[in-house]
Each structure stands twice: as C-alpha cells, then as structure tokens.
C-alpha cells in the first residue's frame, strides 16, 4: 500500500518529469526494467516503483518507507533502482547507498555497478574500492557506499537519491543527519528494511509513514517473491518455525525486540497525553550523555484514596551530541520551567567535567538554579 499516490494516473497517463527524463508511465518503467536491467519486478515491488515514480514526477512524497520480509528481493530491486536512475533518468545523479554496516551497503553497491557496467551507456572515470567505495562516471554521476555507524559519513554532500538499506537498524540521530543532504538537489530518500532485530525508531516511522502525507509507505512480503528457491524455502520455514517468528521474518510483521526491559510495552496501550498542571511543581529527571542527553519533566499527581502518587511525564528535552549549557538553554525556554522545584541527575554527573572545572551537576546547580538537585 502507498499513501497520497494516484497510481492509476501514473499507469494510465504518465506526466512530464521536471529536470529529468521526459516520460513516463509505470508500464514504460516496468518495460525498461525488464528489457534493459534484466529485472522483472513482482507485484509488491511494482507498488514501490509507482511510489518512486510519483516522487520523481512531483506527484508524491520524496521520502519513501518500505517494510518487507527477509529474502523478499529488496537488495536486487534497490540495485536496479540505482542503475535506472543513472542510466535513464539522470546521468549526473549523485547517489549514496547506506546501511548499518558496509557489507550491506556494498552488497547493493556491487550489484548496481554490475548492471551499470554491463549496459555500456556510461563509463567509469574514477573508482575506489577502499571503504567507503566510490564510482565516478564520465557523465558526471557518482555512486558511494556509506555506513551510518560512522555518522559523519552522512553529512558531506547533496544527493539526488539516497538508499538506506536494512533501515530497521537506523536510529533517530542517523536519520536526522540524512535529511539536509536531500534539500539542494530535490533528492529522494528510500528507507527499506524488515522488522527483524529492529529499532523502535524504525517501527515508529513505519507507522507514521502510513498516515503522514509527507511520506510514502509500501510493503510486500517474502511470499510475494516468485523465485522458485524462495518459495521452496518458505514451505520448509512455515512448517518448522513458530507462527509469530515466521510472520516477523517473512511477512514483515513487527514485534517488540526481545531485549526490551518491558517486552509487552505498547505506546497505544500504556501511554497517554499528560498535560502540565500549573498548580503542581515539576521535577526533572536528568540523564546526561555525550551521545544522547535526556531530560524528562515530571509531575506527581496524588491518587485519591491511595497513599501514592501517579507520575506524569509531561515533556522531554532530548538532544544528540549536545552540551550541558545547550540542554539547559532549551529546558529553561519550555513553559513548564517556571514550575521546576528540583530534580535528580545520574550520579556520574558528579565526576563529568565538560567545561572548565565544573562538573555537569555543578553546571545545572549554578546555571539552571537547581540548588536542590540530587544524584
């Protein structure tokens, strides 16, 4: 399924593509894939190509989230997408393929280069097989592999197309670093993965993409893959695996990661909006960190007929690669700051020297005025 996408119009009519190839209908796209790329997309992949075509034509979102099963044909399809972009759409395209580890991004990279080289339509002008891999072409196009474990790799250039493979391992910080890369050239981002060993962020984005008009969502299962060897494998897997594990591996059905402290936790069942009560004090729970710095603002609401309080998390400050003073500046700008009466902080903050001679705890005490801060 795709969102905010008139597939029928694309199939029937096509439209002119600004700045790129002047065509095309989905039928023409599929014909080109089969004839020139030796790739025959199955039904689920066809829906993805429709979403991609809509993005190129300016008819649909330029950020596409894809959920598939394992062995569903996503790597082969992404390689064909890269080759089609360079050979037939935009021969000056700047493209990255990124993943959590180089082995995954290089898998798609190598397959795409094989298709491009076989075509003979553009020639390699420069190559580097030292990570990160690079191919530059005489047309002005280039393809590079990237790993988002090296976050700085995601902040270098402006792109026409970004493929994030195995996106189920992507986190919010790395995702945020990709977005500025797509602005100047009007690039398209594709985040494709399967809900196996996934991050909560990926699952959240998949849910959001299904209702967000600024994102497209497509899904297909391994059972959509027509390859004989895949179908034979699925017969065996369906027989030997527990149904929920089979569904997660091959049907793209998400389940909570096994390492969660509370494996049954669900945002829908266990969370609700907790607004600020202007008559109650606010307590800060502070967890400083060089990578992730988090501050939760809470209020304690008495429960009638019980000698207990209900804890409401009314807001959070959540920053990456930040500093004590930046987080304090953000926290003090929030409307609940006037109600702050104290807080608690990780005990390690007593030993963390971030600026001058003051510890993190001392900076909060001095600059935020939290003299009652405990650790």
PDB file of C-alpha atoms in Angstrom, residues 18-317:
ATOM      1  CA  UNK A  18      10.935  18.170 -14.457  1.00  0.00           C
ATOM      2  CA  UNK A  19      14.725  18.249 -14.917  1.00  0.00           C
ATOM      3  CA  UNK A  20      14.871  14.564 -15.713  1.00  0.00           C
ATOM      4  CA  UNK A  21      13.665  12.059 -18.270  1.00  0.00           C
ATOM      5  CA  UNK A  22      10.641  13.311 -20.213  1.00  0.00           C
ATOM      6  CA  UNK A  23       8.117  10.484 -19.816  1.00  0.00           C
ATOM      7  CA  UNK A  24       6.802   8.131 -18.292  1.00  0.00           C
ATOM      8  CA  UNK A  25       4.120   5.701 -17.262  1.00  0.00           C
ATOM      9  CA  UNK A  26       4.536   2.877 -14.818  1.00  0.00           C
ATOM     10  CA  UNK A  27       4.107   0.450 -17.698  1.00  0.00           C
ATOM     11  CA  UNK A  28       7.033   2.067 -19.520  1.00  0.00           C
ATOM     12  CA  UNK A  29       9.107   1.890 -16.350  1.00  0.00           C
ATOM     13  CA  UNK A  30       8.406  -1.817 -15.898  1.00  0.00           C
ATOM     14  CA  UNK A  31       9.198  -2.460 -19.553  1.00  0.00           C
ATOM     15  CA  UNK A  32      12.543  -0.660 -19.177  1.00  0.00           C
ATOM     16  CA  UNK A  33      13.443  -2.668 -16.084  1.00  0.00           C
ATOM     17  CA  UNK A  34      12.722  -5.928 -17.879  1.00  0.00           C
ATOM     18  CA  UNK A  35      14.387  -5.015 -21.160  1.00  0.00           C
ATOM     19  CA  UNK A  36      17.480  -3.074 -20.111  1.00  0.00           C
ATOM     20  CA  UNK A  37      18.076  -4.026 -16.490  1.00  0.00           C
ATOM     21  CA  UNK A  38      17.113  -7.707 -16.773  1.00  0.00           C
ATOM     22  CA  UNK A  39      14.889  -7.314 -13.733  1.00  0.00           C
ATOM     23  CA  UNK A  40      11.225  -8.295 -13.544  1.00  0.00           C
ATOM     24  CA  UNK A  41       9.577  -6.642 -10.514  1.00  0.00           C
ATOM     25  CA  UNK A  42       6.861  -8.618  -8.747  1.00  0.00           C
ATOM     26  CA  UNK A  43       3.570  -7.048  -7.668  1.00  0.00           C
ATOM     27  CA  UNK A  44       4.774  -5.645  -4.349  1.00  0.00           C
ATOM     28  CA  UNK A  45       7.859  -4.133  -5.940  1.00  0.00           C
ATOM     29  CA  UNK A  46       5.685  -2.629  -8.648  1.00  0.00           C
ATOM     30  CA  UNK A  47       3.852  -0.637  -5.986  1.00  0.00           C
ATOM     31  CA  UNK A  48       7.197   0.662  -4.757  1.00  0.00           C
ATOM     32  CA  UNK A  49       8.194   1.705  -8.293  1.00  0.00           C
ATOM     33  CA  UNK A  50       4.876   3.538  -8.585  1.00  0.00           C
ATOM     34  CA  UNK A  51       5.652   5.456  -5.378  1.00  0.00           C
ATOM     35  CA  UNK A  52       9.162   6.209  -6.626  1.00  0.00           C
ATOM     36  CA  UNK A  53       7.846   7.376  -9.977  1.00  0.00           C
ATOM     37  CA  UNK A  54       5.312   9.625  -8.233  1.00  0.00           C
ATOM     38  CA  UNK A  55       8.136  11.194  -6.220  1.00  0.00           C
ATOM     39  CA  UNK A  56      10.168  11.834  -9.370  1.00  0.00           C
ATOM     40  CA  UNK A  57       7.180  13.373 -11.078  1.00  0.00           C
ATOM     41  CA  UNK A  58       6.342  15.614  -8.135  1.00  0.00           C
ATOM     42  CA  UNK A  59       3.075  13.754  -7.532  1.00  0.00           C
ATOM     43  CA  UNK A  60       4.028  12.043  -4.301  1.00  0.00           C
ATOM     44  CA  UNK A  61       6.265  12.280  -1.218  1.00  0.00           C
ATOM     45  CA  UNK A  62      10.033  12.301  -1.720  1.00  0.00           C
ATOM     46  CA  UNK A  63      10.618  10.171   1.365  1.00  0.00           C
ATOM     47  CA  UNK A  64       9.575   6.524   0.996  1.00  0.00           C
ATOM     48  CA  UNK A  65       9.478   3.935   3.792  1.00  0.00           C
ATOM     49  CA  UNK A  66       9.396   0.274   2.817  1.00  0.00           C
ATOM     50  CA  UNK A  67       8.749  -2.746   5.038  1.00  0.00           C
ATOM     51  CA  UNK A  68       9.479  -6.201   3.644  1.00  0.00           C
ATOM     52  CA  UNK A  69      10.215  -9.729   4.748  1.00  0.00           C
ATOM     53  CA  UNK A  70      13.629 -11.356   4.598  1.00  0.00           C
ATOM     54  CA  UNK A  71      14.602 -12.667   1.148  1.00  0.00           C
ATOM     55  CA  UNK A  72      11.858 -10.545  -0.389  1.00  0.00           C
ATOM     56  CA  UNK A  73      14.098  -9.185  -3.158  1.00  0.00           C
ATOM     57  CA  UNK A  74      14.829  -5.732  -1.774  1.00  0.00           C
ATOM     58  CA  UNK A  75      18.605  -5.677  -2.471  1.00  0.00           C
ATOM     59  CA  UNK A  76      18.178  -6.678  -6.113  1.00  0.00           C
ATOM     60  CA  UNK A  77      15.441  -4.094  -6.547  1.00  0.00           C
ATOM     61  CA  UNK A  78      17.481  -1.282  -4.956  1.00  0.00           C
ATOM     62  CA  UNK A  79      20.415  -2.102  -7.247  1.00  0.00           C
ATOM     63  CA  UNK A  80      18.091  -1.880 -10.251  1.00  0.00           C
ATOM     64  CA  UNK A  81      16.668   1.422  -8.971  1.00  0.00           C
ATOM     65  CA  UNK A  82      20.176   2.916  -8.750  1.00  0.00           C
ATOM     66  CA  UNK A  83      21.091   1.703 -12.225  1.00  0.00           C
ATOM     67  CA  UNK A  84      17.847   3.014 -13.733  1.00  0.00           C
ATOM     68  CA  UNK A  85      18.407   6.440 -12.144  1.00  0.00           C
ATOM     69  CA  UNK A  86      21.919   6.758 -13.581  1.00  0.00           C
ATOM     70  CA  UNK A  87      21.309   5.190 -16.970  1.00  0.00           C
ATOM     71  CA  UNK A  88      17.880   6.509 -17.930  1.00  0.00           C
ATOM     72  CA  UNK A  89      16.751   9.287 -15.594  1.00  0.00           C
ATOM     73  CA  UNK A  90      19.618  11.480 -14.562  1.00  0.00           C
ATOM     74  CA  UNK A  91      23.090  10.693 -15.866  1.00  0.00           C
ATOM     75  CA  UNK A  92      24.543  13.291 -13.490  1.00  0.00           C
ATOM     76  CA  UNK A  93      22.907  11.734 -10.422  1.00  0.00           C
ATOM     77  CA  UNK A  94      24.624  11.847  -7.039  1.00  0.00           C
ATOM     78  CA  UNK A  95      23.642   8.662  -5.202  1.00  0.00           C
ATOM     79  CA  UNK A  96      24.508   7.070  -1.889  1.00  0.00           C
ATOM     80  CA  UNK A  97      23.612   3.614  -0.666  1.00  0.00           C
ATOM     81  CA  UNK A  98      23.919   3.429   3.120  1.00  0.00           C
ATOM     82  CA  UNK A  99      23.411   0.787   5.775  1.00  0.00           C
ATOM     83  CA  UNK A 100      24.388  -0.017   9.320  1.00  0.00           C
ATOM     84  CA  UNK A 101      27.489  -1.895   8.172  1.00  0.00           C
ATOM     85  CA  UNK A 102      29.494  -1.618   4.973  1.00  0.00           C
ATOM     86  CA  UNK A 103      28.841  -5.237   3.992  1.00  0.00           C
ATOM     87  CA  UNK A 104      25.154  -4.470   3.490  1.00  0.00           C
ATOM     88  CA  UNK A 105      25.591  -1.206   1.590  1.00  0.00           C
ATOM     89  CA  UNK A 106      28.356  -2.741  -0.534  1.00  0.00           C
ATOM     90  CA  UNK A 107      26.089  -5.644  -1.457  1.00  0.00           C
ATOM     91  CA  UNK A 108      23.675  -3.237  -3.154  1.00  0.00           C
ATOM     92  CA  UNK A 109      26.572  -1.083  -4.443  1.00  0.00           C
ATOM     93  CA  UNK A 110      28.268  -4.028  -6.183  1.00  0.00           C
ATOM     94  CA  UNK A 111      25.045  -5.262  -7.763  1.00  0.00           C
ATOM     95  CA  UNK A 112      24.240  -1.787  -9.097  1.00  0.00           C
ATOM     96  CA  UNK A 113      27.742  -1.338 -10.534  1.00  0.00           C
ATOM     97  CA  UNK A 114      27.459  -4.700 -12.280  1.00  0.00           C
ATOM     98  CA  UNK A 115      24.253  -3.589 -14.034  1.00  0.00           C
ATOM     99  CA  UNK A 116      25.673  -0.177 -14.956  1.00  0.00           C
ATOM    100  CA  UNK A 117      28.929  -1.632 -16.301  1.00  0.00           C
ATOM    101  CA  UNK A 118      27.121  -4.245 -18.360  1.00  0.00           C
ATOM    102  CA  UNK A 119      24.972  -1.577 -20.017  1.00  0.00           C
ATOM    103  CA  UNK A 120      27.925   0.288 -21.507  1.00  0.00           C
ATOM    104  CA  UNK A 121      25.919   3.530 -21.517  1.00  0.00           C
ATOM    105  CA  UNK A 122      28.257   5.394 -19.135  1.00  0.00           C
ATOM    106  CA  UNK A 123      31.926   4.761 -18.362  1.00  0.00           C
ATOM    107  CA  UNK A 124      33.771   4.754 -15.064  1.00  0.00           C
ATOM    108  CA  UNK A 125      36.139   7.735 -14.731  1.00  0.00           C
ATOM    109  CA  UNK A 126      37.308   7.049 -11.158  1.00  0.00           C
ATOM    110  CA  UNK A 127      36.989   4.151  -8.752  1.00  0.00           C
ATOM    111  CA  UNK A 128      37.996   3.414  -5.208  1.00  0.00           C
ATOM    112  CA  UNK A 129      37.431   0.078  -3.526  1.00  0.00           C
ATOM    113  CA  UNK A 130      38.782   1.294  -0.192  1.00  0.00           C
ATOM    114  CA  UNK A 131      35.904   1.906   2.173  1.00  0.00           C
ATOM    115  CA  UNK A 132      33.778   3.812   1.561  1.00  0.00           C
ATOM    116  CA  UNK A 133      33.548   2.500  -2.028  1.00  0.00           C
ATOM    117  CA  UNK A 134      33.188   5.096  -4.800  1.00  0.00           C
ATOM    118  CA  UNK A 135      32.432   5.035  -8.524  1.00  0.00           C
ATOM    119  CA  UNK A 136      32.506   8.219 -10.569  1.00  0.00           C
ATOM    120  CA  UNK A 137      31.343   8.218 -14.190  1.00  0.00           C
ATOM    121  CA  UNK A 138      32.179  10.266 -17.263  1.00  0.00           C
ATOM    122  CA  UNK A 139      28.591  11.548 -17.313  1.00  0.00           C
ATOM    123  CA  UNK A 140      29.148  13.367 -14.011  1.00  0.00           C
ATOM    124  CA  UNK A 141      27.254  10.823 -11.901  1.00  0.00           C
ATOM    125  CA  UNK A 142      28.664   9.036  -8.883  1.00  0.00           C
ATOM    126  CA  UNK A 143      27.706   6.237  -6.514  1.00  0.00           C
ATOM    127  CA  UNK A 144      29.105   5.870  -2.999  1.00  0.00           C
ATOM    128  CA  UNK A 145      28.611   3.339  -0.220  1.00  0.00           C
ATOM    129  CA  UNK A 146      28.167   4.548   3.338  1.00  0.00           C
ATOM    130  CA  UNK A 147      27.819   3.166   6.877  1.00  0.00           C
ATOM    131  CA  UNK A 148      25.714   5.126   9.339  1.00  0.00           C
ATOM    132  CA  UNK A 149      27.781   3.720  12.203  1.00  0.00           C
ATOM    133  CA  UNK A 150      30.196   6.444  11.112  1.00  0.00           C
ATOM    134  CA  UNK A 151      27.678   9.248  11.473  1.00  0.00           C
ATOM    135  CA  UNK A 152      29.943  11.867   9.915  1.00  0.00           C
ATOM    136  CA  UNK A 153      29.645   9.948   6.629  1.00  0.00           C
ATOM    137  CA  UNK A 154      26.046  11.131   6.401  1.00  0.00           C
ATOM    138  CA  UNK A 155      26.878  14.833   6.393  1.00  0.00           C
ATOM    139  CA  UNK A 156      29.011  15.541   3.377  1.00  0.00           C
ATOM    140  CA  UNK A 157      27.173  16.076   0.105  1.00  0.00           C
ATOM    141  CA  UNK A 158      23.892  16.935  -1.589  1.00  0.00           C
ATOM    142  CA  UNK A 159      22.163  13.963  -3.204  1.00  0.00           C
ATOM    143  CA  UNK A 160      19.631  13.057  -5.857  1.00  0.00           C
ATOM    144  CA  UNK A 161      18.926   9.624  -4.393  1.00  0.00           C
ATOM    145  CA  UNK A 162      19.646   8.055  -1.007  1.00  0.00           C
ATOM    146  CA  UNK A 163      19.017   4.351  -0.446  1.00  0.00           C
ATOM    147  CA  UNK A 164      19.095   3.289   3.225  1.00  0.00           C
ATOM    148  CA  UNK A 165      19.168  -0.499   3.154  1.00  0.00           C
ATOM    149  CA  UNK A 166      18.496  -2.609   6.252  1.00  0.00           C
ATOM    150  CA  UNK A 167      16.895   0.510   7.679  1.00  0.00           C
ATOM    151  CA  UNK A 168      15.494  -1.456  10.611  1.00  0.00           C
ATOM    152  CA  UNK A 169      18.818  -0.698  12.372  1.00  0.00           C
ATOM    153  CA  UNK A 170      18.540   3.045  11.773  1.00  0.00           C
ATOM    154  CA  UNK A 171      18.105   5.337  14.771  1.00  0.00           C
ATOM    155  CA  UNK A 172      16.736   8.850  15.062  1.00  0.00           C
ATOM    156  CA  UNK A 173      20.134  10.556  15.131  1.00  0.00           C
ATOM    157  CA  UNK A 174      21.364   8.968  11.881  1.00  0.00           C
ATOM    158  CA  UNK A 175      18.027   9.591  10.217  1.00  0.00           C
ATOM    159  CA  UNK A 176      18.188  13.268  11.174  1.00  0.00           C
ATOM    160  CA  UNK A 177      21.643  13.538   9.605  1.00  0.00           C
ATOM    161  CA  UNK A 178      20.324  12.313   6.240  1.00  0.00           C
ATOM    162  CA  UNK A 179      17.617  14.921   5.802  1.00  0.00           C
ATOM    163  CA  UNK A 180      19.744  18.008   4.992  1.00  0.00           C
ATOM    164  CA  UNK A 181      21.508  16.012   2.270  1.00  0.00           C
ATOM    165  CA  UNK A 182      18.367  15.906   0.146  1.00  0.00           C
ATOM    166  CA  UNK A 183      17.395  19.590   0.028  1.00  0.00           C
ATOM    167  CA  UNK A 184      19.519  21.352  -2.593  1.00  0.00           C
ATOM    168  CA  UNK A 185      19.041  18.800  -5.393  1.00  0.00           C
ATOM    169  CA  UNK A 186      15.470  17.846  -4.511  1.00  0.00           C
ATOM    170  CA  UNK A 187      16.599  14.329  -3.707  1.00  0.00           C
ATOM    171  CA  UNK A 188      14.543  11.239  -2.926  1.00  0.00           C
ATOM    172  CA  UNK A 189      15.162   9.122   0.194  1.00  0.00           C
ATOM    173  CA  UNK A 190      14.272   5.438   0.410  1.00  0.00           C
ATOM    174  CA  UNK A 191      14.346   3.664   3.781  1.00  0.00           C
ATOM    175  CA  UNK A 192      13.860  -0.067   3.315  1.00  0.00           C
ATOM    176  CA  UNK A 193      14.083  -2.827   5.889  1.00  0.00           C
ATOM    177  CA  UNK A 194      12.374  -5.743   7.591  1.00  0.00           C
ATOM    178  CA  UNK A 195      11.093  -5.824  11.182  1.00  0.00           C
ATOM    179  CA  UNK A 196      13.756  -8.223  12.413  1.00  0.00           C
ATOM    180  CA  UNK A 197      16.100  -7.058  15.195  1.00  0.00           C
ATOM    181  CA  UNK A 198      14.596  -3.650  14.569  1.00  0.00           C
ATOM    182  CA  UNK A 199      14.873  -0.374  16.413  1.00  0.00           C
ATOM    183  CA  UNK A 200      11.802   1.213  17.956  1.00  0.00           C
ATOM    184  CA  UNK A 201      12.517   4.209  15.713  1.00  0.00           C
ATOM    185  CA  UNK A 202      12.065   2.158  12.532  1.00  0.00           C
ATOM    186  CA  UNK A 203       8.769   0.730  13.754  1.00  0.00           C
ATOM    187  CA  UNK A 204       7.572   4.216  14.712  1.00  0.00           C
ATOM    188  CA  UNK A 205       8.499   5.639  11.314  1.00  0.00           C
ATOM    189  CA  UNK A 206       6.771   2.789   9.503  1.00  0.00           C
ATOM    190  CA  UNK A 207       3.592   3.558  11.461  1.00  0.00           C
ATOM    191  CA  UNK A 208       3.946   7.286  10.815  1.00  0.00           C
ATOM    192  CA  UNK A 209       4.571   6.831   7.086  1.00  0.00           C
ATOM    193  CA  UNK A 210       1.195   5.122   6.735  1.00  0.00           C
ATOM    194  CA  UNK A 211      -0.656   8.292   7.752  1.00  0.00           C
ATOM    195  CA  UNK A 212       1.810  11.109   7.020  1.00  0.00           C
ATOM    196  CA  UNK A 213       1.164  12.922   3.707  1.00  0.00           C
ATOM    197  CA  UNK A 214       4.858  13.887   3.537  1.00  0.00           C
ATOM    198  CA  UNK A 215       5.958  10.247   3.456  1.00  0.00           C
ATOM    199  CA  UNK A 216       5.005   7.268   1.313  1.00  0.00           C
ATOM    200  CA  UNK A 217       4.676   3.736   2.641  1.00  0.00           C
ATOM    201  CA  UNK A 218       4.991   0.489   0.695  1.00  0.00           C
ATOM    202  CA  UNK A 219       5.106  -3.076   1.925  1.00  0.00           C
ATOM    203  CA  UNK A 220       5.420  -6.542   0.475  1.00  0.00           C
ATOM    204  CA  UNK A 221       6.178  -9.963   1.913  1.00  0.00           C
ATOM    205  CA  UNK A 222       8.627 -12.712   1.063  1.00  0.00           C
ATOM    206  CA  UNK A 223       5.639 -14.690  -0.165  1.00  0.00           C
ATOM    207  CA  UNK A 224       5.361 -12.151  -3.000  1.00  0.00           C
ATOM    208  CA  UNK A 225       8.793 -13.255  -4.290  1.00  0.00           C
ATOM    209  CA  UNK A 226       8.137 -15.567  -7.253  1.00  0.00           C
ATOM    210  CA  UNK A 227      11.589 -17.214  -7.272  1.00  0.00           C
ATOM    211  CA  UNK A 228      11.273 -20.987  -7.077  1.00  0.00           C
ATOM    212  CA  UNK A 229      14.039 -21.396  -4.489  1.00  0.00           C
ATOM    213  CA  UNK A 230      12.415 -18.790  -2.228  1.00  0.00           C
ATOM    214  CA  UNK A 231       9.026 -20.434  -2.421  1.00  0.00           C
ATOM    215  CA  UNK A 232      10.549 -23.828  -1.614  1.00  0.00           C
ATOM    216  CA  UNK A 233      12.367 -22.288   1.359  1.00  0.00           C
ATOM    217  CA  UNK A 234       9.138 -20.785   2.655  1.00  0.00           C
ATOM    218  CA  UNK A 235       7.385 -24.145   2.596  1.00  0.00           C
ATOM    219  CA  UNK A 236      10.035 -25.518   4.941  1.00  0.00           C
ATOM    220  CA  UNK A 237      10.169 -22.393   7.127  1.00  0.00           C
ATOM    221  CA  UNK A 238       6.410 -22.310   7.563  1.00  0.00           C
ATOM    222  CA  UNK A 239       6.499 -25.916   8.733  1.00  0.00           C
ATOM    223  CA  UNK A 240       9.346 -25.609  11.258  1.00  0.00           C
ATOM    224  CA  UNK A 241       9.040 -22.056  12.660  1.00  0.00           C
ATOM    225  CA  UNK A 242       6.603 -20.766  15.279  1.00  0.00           C
ATOM    226  CA  UNK A 243       3.898 -18.737  13.506  1.00  0.00           C
ATOM    227  CA  UNK A 244       4.892 -15.420  15.115  1.00  0.00           C
ATOM    228  CA  UNK A 245       8.548 -15.866  14.148  1.00  0.00           C
ATOM    229  CA  UNK A 246       7.609 -16.815  10.582  1.00  0.00           C
ATOM    230  CA  UNK A 247       5.383 -13.723  10.387  1.00  0.00           C
ATOM    231  CA  UNK A 248       8.183 -11.467  11.583  1.00  0.00           C
ATOM    232  CA  UNK A 249      10.830 -12.930   9.276  1.00  0.00           C
ATOM    233  CA  UNK A 250       8.842 -13.307   6.095  1.00  0.00           C
ATOM    234  CA  UNK A 251       5.566 -11.387   6.373  1.00  0.00           C
ATOM    235  CA  UNK A 252       7.020  -8.167   7.740  1.00  0.00           C
ATOM    236  CA  UNK A 253       5.008  -8.314  10.965  1.00  0.00           C
ATOM    237  CA  UNK A 254       6.764  -6.321  13.667  1.00  0.00           C
ATOM    238  CA  UNK A 255       7.074  -7.485  17.230  1.00  0.00           C
ATOM    239  CA  UNK A 256       8.810  -5.957  20.214  1.00  0.00           C
ATOM    240  CA  UNK A 257      12.592  -6.506  20.372  1.00  0.00           C
ATOM    241  CA  UNK A 258      13.485  -9.321  22.772  1.00  0.00           C
ATOM    242  CA  UNK A 259      15.964  -7.160  24.718  1.00  0.00           C
ATOM    243  CA  UNK A 260      13.333  -4.725  25.993  1.00  0.00           C
ATOM    244  CA  UNK A 261      13.071  -4.394  29.773  1.00  0.00           C
ATOM    245  CA  UNK A 262       9.273  -4.392  29.389  1.00  0.00           C
ATOM    246  CA  UNK A 263       8.685  -6.563  26.282  1.00  0.00           C
ATOM    247  CA  UNK A 264       4.898  -6.048  26.374  1.00  0.00           C
ATOM    248  CA  UNK A 265       5.139  -2.252  26.405  1.00  0.00           C
ATOM    249  CA  UNK A 266       2.995  -0.522  23.815  1.00  0.00           C
ATOM    250  CA  UNK A 267       2.611   3.203  23.166  1.00  0.00           C
ATOM    251  CA  UNK A 268      -1.033   2.701  22.307  1.00  0.00           C
ATOM    252  CA  UNK A 269      -1.910   0.758  25.467  1.00  0.00           C
ATOM    253  CA  UNK A 270       0.426   2.270  28.025  1.00  0.00           C
ATOM    254  CA  UNK A 271       0.816   5.938  27.105  1.00  0.00           C
ATOM    255  CA  UNK A 272      -1.495   8.938  27.071  1.00  0.00           C
ATOM    256  CA  UNK A 273      -1.090  12.697  26.867  1.00  0.00           C
ATOM    257  CA  UNK A 274      -0.129  14.194  30.244  1.00  0.00           C
ATOM    258  CA  UNK A 275      -0.523  17.995  30.195  1.00  0.00           C
ATOM    259  CA  UNK A 276       1.133  20.406  32.581  1.00  0.00           C
ATOM    260  CA  UNK A 277      -0.783  21.109  35.756  1.00  0.00           C
ATOM    261  CA  UNK A 278       0.113  24.746  36.568  1.00  0.00           C
ATOM    262  CA  UNK A 279      -0.646  24.168  40.269  1.00  0.00           C
ATOM    263  CA  UNK A 280       1.866  21.341  40.739  1.00  0.00           C
ATOM    264  CA  UNK A 281       5.678  21.503  40.898  1.00  0.00           C
ATOM    265  CA  UNK A 282       7.835  19.961  38.166  1.00  0.00           C
ATOM    266  CA  UNK A 283      10.731  17.626  38.907  1.00  0.00           C
ATOM    267  CA  UNK A 284      13.494  16.997  36.371  1.00  0.00           C
ATOM    268  CA  UNK A 285      14.993  13.578  35.762  1.00  0.00           C
ATOM    269  CA  UNK A 286      18.331  14.278  34.059  1.00  0.00           C
ATOM    270  CA  UNK A 287      20.447  11.723  32.205  1.00  0.00           C
ATOM    271  CA  UNK A 288      23.479  13.495  30.664  1.00  0.00           C
ATOM    272  CA  UNK A 289      25.471  11.887  27.890  1.00  0.00           C
ATOM    273  CA  UNK A 290      27.870  12.792  25.109  1.00  0.00           C
ATOM    274  CA  UNK A 291      25.839  10.890  22.534  1.00  0.00           C
ATOM    275  CA  UNK A 292      22.322  11.279  23.899  1.00  0.00           C
ATOM    276  CA  UNK A 293      21.333  13.824  26.537  1.00  0.00           C
ATOM    277  CA  UNK A 294      17.847  13.406  28.027  1.00  0.00           C
ATOM    278  CA  UNK A 295      15.808  15.426  30.498  1.00  0.00           C
ATOM    279  CA  UNK A 296      12.317  14.303  31.491  1.00  0.00           C
ATOM    280  CA  UNK A 297       9.960  16.791  33.151  1.00  0.00           C
ATOM    281  CA  UNK A 298       7.577  15.023  35.546  1.00  0.00           C
ATOM    282  CA  UNK A 299       4.767  15.911  37.921  1.00  0.00           C
ATOM    283  CA  UNK A 300       3.405  13.769  40.741  1.00  0.00           C
ATOM    284  CA  UNK A 301      -0.388  13.610  40.925  1.00  0.00           C
ATOM    285  CA  UNK A 302      -1.961  12.314  44.137  1.00  0.00           C
ATOM    286  CA  UNK A 303      -4.229   9.302  43.631  1.00  0.00           C
ATOM    287  CA  UNK A 304      -7.495   9.560  45.503  1.00  0.00           C
ATOM    288  CA  UNK A 305      -7.859   7.031  48.330  1.00  0.00           C
ATOM    289  CA  UNK A 306      -4.254   5.862  47.901  1.00  0.00           C
ATOM    290  CA  UNK A 307      -1.094   6.917  49.701  1.00  0.00           C
ATOM    291  CA  UNK A 308       0.675   7.010  46.319  1.00  0.00           C
ATOM    292  CA  UNK A 309       1.255   9.487  43.529  1.00  0.00           C
ATOM    293  CA  UNK A 310       0.829   8.913  39.816  1.00  0.00           C
ATOM    294  CA  UNK A 311       3.876  10.047  37.859  1.00  0.00           C
ATOM    295  CA  UNK A 312       3.180  12.093  34.732  1.00  0.00           C
ATOM    296  CA  UNK A 313       5.920  12.683  32.176  1.00  0.00           C
ATOM    297  CA  UNK A 314       4.738  15.976  30.730  1.00  0.00           C
ATOM    298  CA  UNK A 315       7.638  16.765  28.368  1.00  0.00           C
ATOM    299  CA  UNK A 316      11.224  15.889  27.498  1.00  0.00           C
ATOM    300  CA  UNK A 317      14.360  17.540  26.185  1.00  0.00           C
TER     301      UNK A 317
END
